[in-house]
Amino acid sequence: MQEPDLPAAPLGVLKSRMGTFYPGSHVIFRGQDLHEDLKDLDWLALYLFGITGRRFDAAQLKLLNAIWTYTSYADARLWNNRVAALAGSSRSSGALGLAAALAVSEAAIYGGGILMRAIEFFIRALHETACGADLSDCVRRELELHRSIAGYGRPLVNGDERIQPLLKLAAELGLDRGPHLELALAVEIKLLHGRWRMKMNYAALVAALGADLGLDAAEFYLYMFPVFLAGMPPGYIEAGERPEGGLYAIPCDHIVYSGPARRNWPTANAEPGAST
Amino acid sequence: MAAQHNPHAVRSAIWREEAEADNPFAARAAYCRGYDVYGEMLGRASWADMLFLLFMPEAPTPAQAGLLESLALALANPGPRDPAVHAAMSGGVCGSSAASSLMAALAVGAGQLAGAREVFNAVSGWSRCGTNLQAWRDWFAGPFELPGSVWPEPEHAPGFDPRGITTATPVKQTLTCLAAYAAGPYLPWLQQHRLQMETAAGRPLSLTGVAAAALADLGFGPEQSEMLYLLLRLPGAAAHALEQRALGYKKFPFGVVELEHGNGE
């Protein structure tokens, strides 16, 4: 067997290049003094600096801010928002409801799971096409791997009201000419004209724009983590204003049951080694 | 509108309720897979019986219930050195909410190192390789995650201990105990072929690997096993979070940070 990779040191001294605080003195954040060097950054700029170690200019920050704003829907039906609203209805704490709702946003058919797949595909496909691969082959391989292309089609409808406003803003900012966005639009044309008939959705657009701003997949993933947050507190608040348990109260006969008919309980437990 | 055509109804093959005559929101009786939970199971069935039945269409055999019960005991407390329990204690020690401490344990215990995603992958291995040693050797080469996954690619063979030198005694004790239930083919085979599997994986077997074999023997798939592993490790996280809450943060290790580039000194 190989030699194991044992921990270098137990809990005690932590070596870090990221930061620490000196109580009563100052705070280091990625090598910068938080209250001197970084004090004028707005929160999004600081968040991105924490993820990437890079500063983004005003136009880039405006686009990155808009990516969050344009998908902040105060609709408690949406599955992640619903978690926050149910927490309000059940009189749980706001932090628990919002934290759980954000965690749920890392879903397979929307949110984190799709965003990660989308940017990973665009970065990989752009590299492959730059090396001479045909985009149709890239799309075909991705369809074979995942049975879909992340960022195309939509769970409820095949169309996306967020696309044009964000494309318009990106154009106004001069940030709509990157190669990943060009590739994302080319993929849409292929999927629209193939048997898939799927339009690009917000995930593909923001993944392409993020990649064109220089974010790699891991950086983009962390940047997008709070993307739905602004839409969540309204549902929590409104549910808290209703009578307790008033949101989506389900009567007993609204469980449509498809399991076995009523039967009698059969067995007792066994000791280790008992045969079946 | 009939319930089966109601778009606002919840569909389930697990649970059915009958309402009290005076209140459609109060259950007079609840049935799990057809068994009357409060009228018949309560007092007769065990926690392990109920747990199994929630995830499977039929009640467990005595051997299956016994195996699940013993697995639950083996997983109940990873101990305060475990990162998931450490996370729960970090919540408890400063008086964070009970739920947040358990959410912390779930989040940290969900991953590829002794966590639920490792169990997911290891159970996928049992599904794919079964008792074919050569298939396992091939499988250990990976990859285990598809491109674009939110999960990092595992840095060691799922089910084996990247920091192990020899197989830990509790791992061997648990394997011996659980294999004795003979509830499926995998645990007995793993006990017979442990050394070959460890050689192929390059690391000693871990408790995660034993748990995965047990869950596969019980018939659970990767998704079910991932959920159950998360669930079964929570008791220790809860107990240690409460213990540290009572002790207070001044008695909890905090440590020091040394900046690598010396900035800010």
mmCIF file of N, CA and C in Angstrom, chain A residues 187-273:
data_model
loop_
_atom_site.group_PDB
_atom_site.id
_atom_site.type_symbol
_atom_site.label_atom_id
_atom_site.label_comp_id
_atom_site.label_asym_id
_atom_site.label_seq_id
_atom_site.Cartn_x
_atom_site.Cartn_y
_atom_site.Cartn_z
ATOM 1 N N VAL A 187 -24.228 27.156 -29.778
ATOM 2 C CA VAL A 187 -24.827 25.920 -29.265
ATOM 3 C C VAL A 187 -26.351 26.017 -29.321
ATOM 4 N N GLU A 188 -26.883 27.196 -28.984
ATOM 5 C CA GLU A 188 -28.337 27.372 -29.028
ATOM 6 C C GLU A 188 -28.863 27.130 -30.441
ATOM 7 N N ILE A 189 -28.159 27.652 -31.422
ATOM 8 C CA ILE A 189 -28.602 27.461 -32.813
ATOM 9 C C ILE A 189 -28.622 25.973 -33.156
ATOM 10 N N LYS A 190 -27.603 25.253 -32.724
ATOM 11 C CA LYS A 190 -27.559 23.812 -33.019
ATOM 12 C C LYS A 190 -28.697 23.082 -32.324
ATOM 13 N N LEU A 191 -28.974 23.444 -31.055
ATOM 14 C CA LEU A 191 -30.039 22.743 -30.323
ATOM 15 C C LEU A 191 -31.422 23.127 -30.829
ATOM 16 N N LEU A 192 -31.578 24.386 -31.273
ATOM 17 C CA LEU A 192 -32.879 24.817 -31.791
ATOM 18 C C LEU A 192 -33.218 24.104 -33.089
ATOM 19 N N HIS A 193 -32.193 23.874 -33.907
ATOM 20 C CA HIS A 193 -32.454 23.270 -35.206
ATOM 21 C C HIS A 193 -32.382 21.751 -35.151
ATOM 22 N N GLY A 194 -31.905 21.178 -34.072
ATOM 23 C CA GLY A 194 -31.903 19.727 -33.926
ATOM 24 C C GLY A 194 -33.228 19.270 -33.351
ATOM 25 N N ARG A 195 -33.277 17.980 -32.992
ATOM 26 C CA ARG A 195 -34.543 17.448 -32.475
ATOM 27 C C ARG A 195 -34.828 17.921 -31.050
ATOM 28 N N TRP A 196 -33.839 18.604 -30.434
ATOM 29 C CA TRP A 196 -34.018 19.007 -29.042
ATOM 30 C C TRP A 196 -34.925 20.215 -28.906
ATOM 31 N N ARG A 197 -34.910 21.133 -29.867
ATOM 32 C CA ARG A 197 -35.783 22.317 -29.865
ATOM 33 C C ARG A 197 -35.687 23.084 -28.555
ATOM 34 N N MET A 198 -34.479 23.273 -28.047
ATOM 35 C CA MET A 198 -34.323 23.946 -26.762
ATOM 36 C C MET A 198 -33.615 25.271 -26.932
ATOM 37 N N LYS A 199 -34.163 26.293 -26.274
ATOM 38 C CA LYS A 199 -33.534 27.608 -26.283
ATOM 39 C C LYS A 199 -32.546 27.715 -25.119
ATOM 40 N N MET A 200 -31.642 28.663 -25.296
ATOM 41 C CA MET A 200 -30.716 28.953 -24.206
ATOM 42 C C MET A 200 -31.494 29.526 -23.026
ATOM 43 N N ASN A 201 -31.152 29.129 -21.810
ATOM 44 C CA ASN A 201 -31.755 29.749 -20.639
ATOM 45 C C ASN A 201 -30.711 30.560 -19.876
ATOM 46 N N TYR A 202 -31.141 31.103 -18.758
ATOM 47 C CA TYR A 202 -30.296 32.044 -18.014
ATOM 48 C C TYR A 202 -28.974 31.418 -17.584
ATOM 49 N N ALA A 203 -29.025 30.124 -17.234
ATOM 50 C CA ALA A 203 -27.810 29.476 -16.736
ATOM 51 C C ALA A 203 -26.705 29.505 -17.788
ATOM 52 N N ALA A 204 -27.061 29.197 -19.024
ATOM 53 C CA ALA A 204 -26.058 29.202 -20.085
ATOM 54 C C ALA A 204 -25.526 30.611 -20.315
ATOM 55 N N LEU A 205 -26.435 31.579 -20.325
ATOM 56 C CA LEU A 205 -26.003 32.959 -20.588
ATOM 57 C C LEU A 205 -25.048 33.448 -19.506
ATOM 58 N N VAL A 206 -25.409 33.248 -18.239
ATOM 59 C CA VAL A 206 -24.556 33.791 -17.178
ATOM 60 C C VAL A 206 -23.252 32.997 -17.065
ATOM 61 N N ALA A 207 -23.316 31.695 -17.361
ATOM 62 C CA ALA A 207 -22.074 30.902 -17.345
ATOM 63 C C ALA A 207 -21.122 31.401 -18.427
ATOM 64 N N ALA A 208 -21.658 31.691 -19.603
ATOM 65 C CA ALA A 208 -20.820 32.180 -20.699
ATOM 66 C C ALA A 208 -20.246 33.560 -20.363
ATOM 67 N N LEU A 209 -21.101 34.439 -19.826
ATOM 68 C CA LEU A 209 -20.611 35.774 -19.454
ATOM 69 C C LEU A 209 -19.567 35.682 -18.344
ATOM 70 N N GLY A 210 -19.812 34.806 -17.378
ATOM 71 C CA GLY A 210 -18.851 34.624 -16.288
ATOM 72 C C GLY A 210 -17.509 34.132 -16.804
ATOM 73 N N ALA A 211 -17.549 33.164 -17.703
ATOM 74 C CA ALA A 211 -16.290 32.657 -18.275
ATOM 75 C C ALA A 211 -15.593 33.747 -19.061
ATOM 76 N N ASP A 212 -16.371 34.567 -19.776
ATOM 77 C CA ASP A 212 -15.750 35.658 -20.535
ATOM 78 C C ASP A 212 -15.163 36.741 -19.625
ATOM 79 N N LEU A 213 -15.638 36.808 -18.378
ATOM 80 C CA LEU A 213 -15.047 37.744 -17.415
ATOM 81 C C LEU A 213 -13.825 37.142 -16.729
ATOM 82 N N GLY A 214 -13.469 35.946 -17.124
ATOM 83 C CA GLY A 214 -12.242 35.335 -16.610
ATOM 84 C C GLY A 214 -12.433 34.422 -15.415
ATOM 85 N N LEU A 215 -13.694 34.152 -15.062
ATOM 86 C CA LEU A 215 -13.936 33.247 -13.940
ATOM 87 C C LEU A 215 -13.775 31.800 -14.403
ATOM 88 N N ASP A 216 -13.037 31.014 -13.630
ATOM 89 C CA ASP A 216 -13.013 29.588 -13.952
ATOM 90 C C ASP A 216 -14.235 28.932 -13.301
ATOM 91 N N ALA A 217 -14.405 27.627 -13.514
ATOM 92 C CA ALA A 217 -15.636 26.967 -13.066
ATOM 93 C C ALA A 217 -15.798 27.067 -11.550
ATOM 94 N N ALA A 218 -14.715 26.835 -10.816
ATOM 95 C CA ALA A 218 -14.815 26.867 -9.352
ATOM 96 C C ALA A 218 -15.108 28.280 -8.853
ATOM 97 N N GLU A 219 -14.502 29.288 -9.478
ATOM 98 C CA GLU A 219 -14.758 30.681 -9.075
ATOM 99 C C GLU A 219 -16.198 31.072 -9.397
ATOM 100 N N PHE A 220 -16.662 30.696 -10.581
ATOM 101 C CA PHE A 220 -18.026 31.021 -10.990
ATOM 102 C C PHE A 220 -19.040 30.359 -10.054
ATOM 103 N N TYR A 221 -18.773 29.124 -9.679
ATOM 104 C CA TYR A 221 -19.659 28.374 -8.787
ATOM 105 C C TYR A 221 -19.840 29.121 -7.464
ATOM 106 N N LEU A 222 -18.744 29.590 -6.884
ATOM 107 C CA LEU A 222 -18.846 30.288 -5.599
ATOM 108 C C LEU A 222 -19.450 31.679 -5.769
ATOM 109 N N TYR A 223 -19.122 32.355 -6.871
ATOM 110 C CA TYR A 223 -19.739 33.669 -7.132
ATOM 111 C C TYR A 223 -21.261 33.535 -7.236
ATOM 112 N N MET A 224 -21.748 32.453 -7.846
ATOM 113 C CA MET A 224 -23.180 32.304 -8.074
ATOM 114 C C MET A 224 -23.940 31.783 -6.843
ATOM 115 N N PHE A 225 -23.229 31.372 -5.807
ATOM 116 C CA PHE A 225 -23.896 30.778 -4.647
ATOM 117 C C PHE A 225 -25.065 31.615 -4.104
ATOM 118 N N PRO A 226 -24.921 32.948 -3.916
ATOM 119 C CA PRO A 226 -26.062 33.701 -3.349
ATOM 120 C C PRO A 226 -27.046 34.212 -4.394
ATOM 121 N N VAL A 227 -26.995 33.708 -5.629
ATOM 122 C CA VAL A 227 -27.689 34.354 -6.750
ATOM 123 C C VAL A 227 -29.195 34.488 -6.516
ATOM 124 N N PHE A 228 -29.804 33.549 -5.814
ATOM 125 C CA PHE A 228 -31.260 33.612 -5.615
ATOM 126 C C PHE A 228 -31.645 34.242 -4.272
ATOM 127 N N LEU A 229 -30.677 34.657 -3.500
ATOM 128 C CA LEU A 229 -30.941 35.049 -2.107
ATOM 129 C C LEU A 229 -31.947 36.190 -1.995
ATOM 130 N N ALA A 230 -31.827 37.215 -2.849
ATOM 131 C CA ALA A 230 -32.686 38.391 -2.691
ATOM 132 C C ALA A 230 -34.163 38.059 -2.851
ATOM 133 N N GLY A 231 -34.477 37.024 -3.576
ATOM 134 C CA GLY A 231 -35.886 36.646 -3.763
ATOM 135 C C GLY A 231 -36.461 35.852 -2.609
ATOM 136 N N MET A 232 -35.650 35.484 -1.650
ATOM 137 C CA MET A 232 -36.109 34.582 -0.590
ATOM 138 C C MET A 232 -36.735 35.263 0.628
ATOM 139 N N PRO A 233 -36.144 36.372 1.123
ATOM 140 C CA PRO A 233 -36.749 36.984 2.315
ATOM 141 C C PRO A 233 -38.212 37.402 2.140
ATOM 142 N N PRO A 234 -38.636 37.927 0.962
ATOM 143 C CA PRO A 234 -40.055 38.306 0.867
ATOM 144 C C PRO A 234 -41.006 37.154 1.172
ATOM 145 N N GLY A 235 -40.684 35.963 0.693
ATOM 146 C CA GLY A 235 -41.556 34.816 0.955
ATOM 147 C C GLY A 235 -41.548 34.419 2.414
ATOM 148 N N TYR A 236 -40.381 34.519 3.032
ATOM 149 C CA TYR A 236 -40.292 34.214 4.478
ATOM 150 C C TYR A 236 -41.134 35.205 5.271
ATOM 151 N N ILE A 237 -41.007 36.483 4.894
ATOM 152 C CA ILE A 237 -41.736 37.539 5.626
ATOM 153 C C ILE A 237 -43.241 37.369 5.463
ATOM 154 N N GLU A 238 -43.673 37.184 4.215
ATOM 155 C CA GLU A 238 -45.116 37.080 3.967
ATOM 156 C C GLU A 238 -45.711 35.860 4.660
ATOM 157 N N ALA A 239 -44.979 34.752 4.635
ATOM 158 C CA ALA A 239 -45.478 33.542 5.306
ATOM 159 C C ALA A 239 -45.579 33.768 6.808
ATOM 160 N N GLY A 240 -44.659 34.568 7.342
ATOM 161 C CA GLY A 240 -44.709 34.868 8.768
ATOM 162 C C GLY A 240 -45.871 35.771 9.138
ATOM 163 N N GLU A 241 -46.362 36.508 8.144
ATOM 164 C CA GLU A 241 -47.504 37.391 8.402
ATOM 165 C C GLU A 241 -48.829 36.646 8.333
ATOM 166 N N ARG A 242 -48.824 35.482 7.707
ATOM 167 C CA ARG A 242 -50.044 34.670 7.655
ATOM 168 C C ARG A 242 -50.202 33.930 8.981
ATOM 169 N N PRO A 243 -51.388 33.348 9.231
ATOM 170 C CA PRO A 243 -51.526 32.484 10.415
ATOM 171 C C PRO A 243 -50.503 31.358 10.356
ATOM 172 N N GLU A 244 -50.032 30.896 11.490
ATOM 173 C CA GLU A 244 -48.995 29.862 11.506
ATOM 174 C C GLU A 244 -49.476 28.618 10.758
ATOM 175 N N GLY A 245 -48.597 28.062 9.979
ATOM 176 C CA GLY A 245 -48.947 26.887 9.185
ATOM 177 C C GLY A 245 -49.854 27.182 8.007
ATOM 178 N N GLY A 246 -49.986 28.459 7.659
ATOM 179 C CA GLY A 246 -50.957 28.832 6.636
ATOM 180 C C GLY A 246 -50.487 28.654 5.205
ATOM 181 N N LEU A 247 -49.191 28.418 5.004
ATOM 182 C CA LEU A 247 -48.675 28.285 3.639
ATOM 183 C C LEU A 247 -48.729 26.830 3.201
ATOM 184 N N TYR A 248 -49.406 26.604 2.099
ATOM 185 C CA TYR A 248 -49.469 25.263 1.517
ATOM 186 C C TYR A 248 -49.901 24.210 2.545
ATOM 187 N N ALA A 249 -50.896 24.513 3.340
ATOM 188 C CA ALA A 249 -51.441 23.504 4.257
ATOM 189 C C ALA A 249 -52.105 22.404 3.422
ATOM 190 N N ILE A 250 -51.731 21.184 3.670
ATOM 191 C CA ILE A 250 -52.182 20.067 2.834
ATOM 192 C C ILE A 250 -53.156 19.189 3.631
ATOM 193 N N PRO A 251 -54.408 19.076 3.196
ATOM 194 C CA PRO A 251 -55.333 18.173 3.896
ATOM 195 C C PRO A 251 -54.942 16.707 3.659
ATOM 196 N N CYS A 252 -55.398 15.846 4.557
ATOM 197 C CA CYS A 252 -55.002 14.429 4.500
ATOM 198 C C CYS A 252 -55.302 13.804 3.140
ATOM 199 N N ASP A 253 -56.435 14.171 2.555
ATOM 200 C CA ASP A 253 -56.812 13.500 1.303
ATOM 201 C C ASP A 253 -56.118 14.109 0.084
ATOM 202 N N HIS A 254 -55.183 15.005 0.298
ATOM 203 C CA HIS A 254 -54.392 15.526 -0.822
ATOM 204 C C HIS A 254 -53.067 14.793 -0.969
ATOM 205 N N ILE A 255 -52.937 13.663 -0.294
ATOM 206 C CA ILE A 255 -51.827 12.753 -0.585
ATOM 207 C C ILE A 255 -52.400 11.676 -1.514
ATOM 208 N N VAL A 256 -51.948 11.696 -2.754
ATOM 209 C CA VAL A 256 -52.408 10.690 -3.714
ATOM 210 C C VAL A 256 -51.520 9.465 -3.555
ATOM 211 N N TYR A 257 -52.068 8.421 -2.973
ATOM 212 C CA TYR A 257 -51.294 7.256 -2.558
ATOM 213 C C TYR A 257 -51.308 6.183 -3.641
ATOM 214 N N SER A 258 -50.130 5.617 -3.909
ATOM 215 C CA SER A 258 -50.032 4.578 -4.932
ATOM 216 C C SER A 258 -49.330 3.326 -4.401
ATOM 217 N N GLY A 259 -49.189 3.211 -3.096
ATOM 218 C CA GLY A 259 -48.493 2.061 -2.516
ATOM 219 C C GLY A 259 -49.424 0.909 -2.217
ATOM 220 N N PRO A 260 -48.934 -0.073 -1.443
ATOM 221 C CA PRO A 260 -49.738 -1.265 -1.139
ATOM 222 C C PRO A 260 -50.994 -0.921 -0.339
ATOM 223 N N ALA A 261 -52.002 -1.785 -0.469
ATOM 224 C CA ALA A 261 -53.226 -1.639 0.321
ATOM 225 C C ALA A 261 -52.918 -1.971 1.783
ATOM 226 N N ARG A 262 -53.843 -1.686 2.639
ATOM 227 C CA ARG A 262 -53.646 -1.934 4.072
ATOM 228 C C ARG A 262 -53.304 -3.405 4.320
ATOM 229 N N ARG A 263 -52.344 -3.634 5.220
ATOM 230 C CA ARG A 263 -51.924 -4.988 5.553
ATOM 231 C C ARG A 263 -51.458 -5.024 7.001
ATOM 232 N N ASN A 264 -51.274 -6.242 7.533
ATOM 233 C CA ASN A 264 -50.901 -6.386 8.936
ATOM 234 C C ASN A 264 -49.386 -6.423 9.096
ATOM 235 N N TRP A 265 -48.893 -5.865 10.194
ATOM 236 C CA TRP A 265 -47.456 -5.824 10.461
ATOM 237 C C TRP A 265 -46.949 -7.244 10.774
ATOM 238 N N PRO A 266 -45.829 -7.689 10.117
ATOM 239 C CA PRO A 266 -45.491 -9.108 10.195
ATOM 240 C C PRO A 266 -44.434 -9.556 11.196
ATOM 241 N N THR A 267 -43.299 -8.819 11.349
ATOM 242 C CA THR A 267 -42.072 -9.471 11.843
ATOM 243 C C THR A 267 -41.579 -8.906 13.161
ATOM 244 N N ALA A 268 -40.594 -9.646 13.737
ATOM 245 C CA ALA A 268 -39.835 -9.168 14.895
ATOM 246 C C ALA A 268 -38.377 -9.093 14.500
ATOM 247 N N ASN A 269 -37.540 -8.497 15.354
ATOM 248 C CA ASN A 269 -36.126 -8.343 15.050
ATOM 249 C C ASN A 269 -35.327 -9.615 15.251
ATOM 250 N N ALA A 270 -34.110 -9.621 14.715
ATOM 251 C CA ALA A 270 -33.229 -10.785 14.837
ATOM 252 C C ALA A 270 -31.956 -10.424 15.578
ATOM 253 N N GLU A 271 -31.298 -11.423 16.107
ATOM 254 C CA GLU A 271 -29.972 -11.259 16.684
ATOM 255 C C GLU A 271 -28.941 -11.469 15.580
ATOM 256 N N PRO A 272 -27.710 -10.953 15.755
ATOM 257 C CA PRO A 272 -26.674 -11.219 14.751
ATOM 258 C C PRO A 272 -26.531 -12.712 14.495
ATOM 259 N N GLY A 273 -26.435 -13.063 13.230
ATOM 260 C CA GLY A 273 -26.261 -14.460 12.857
ATOM 261 C C GLY A 273 -27.559 -15.195 12.595
#
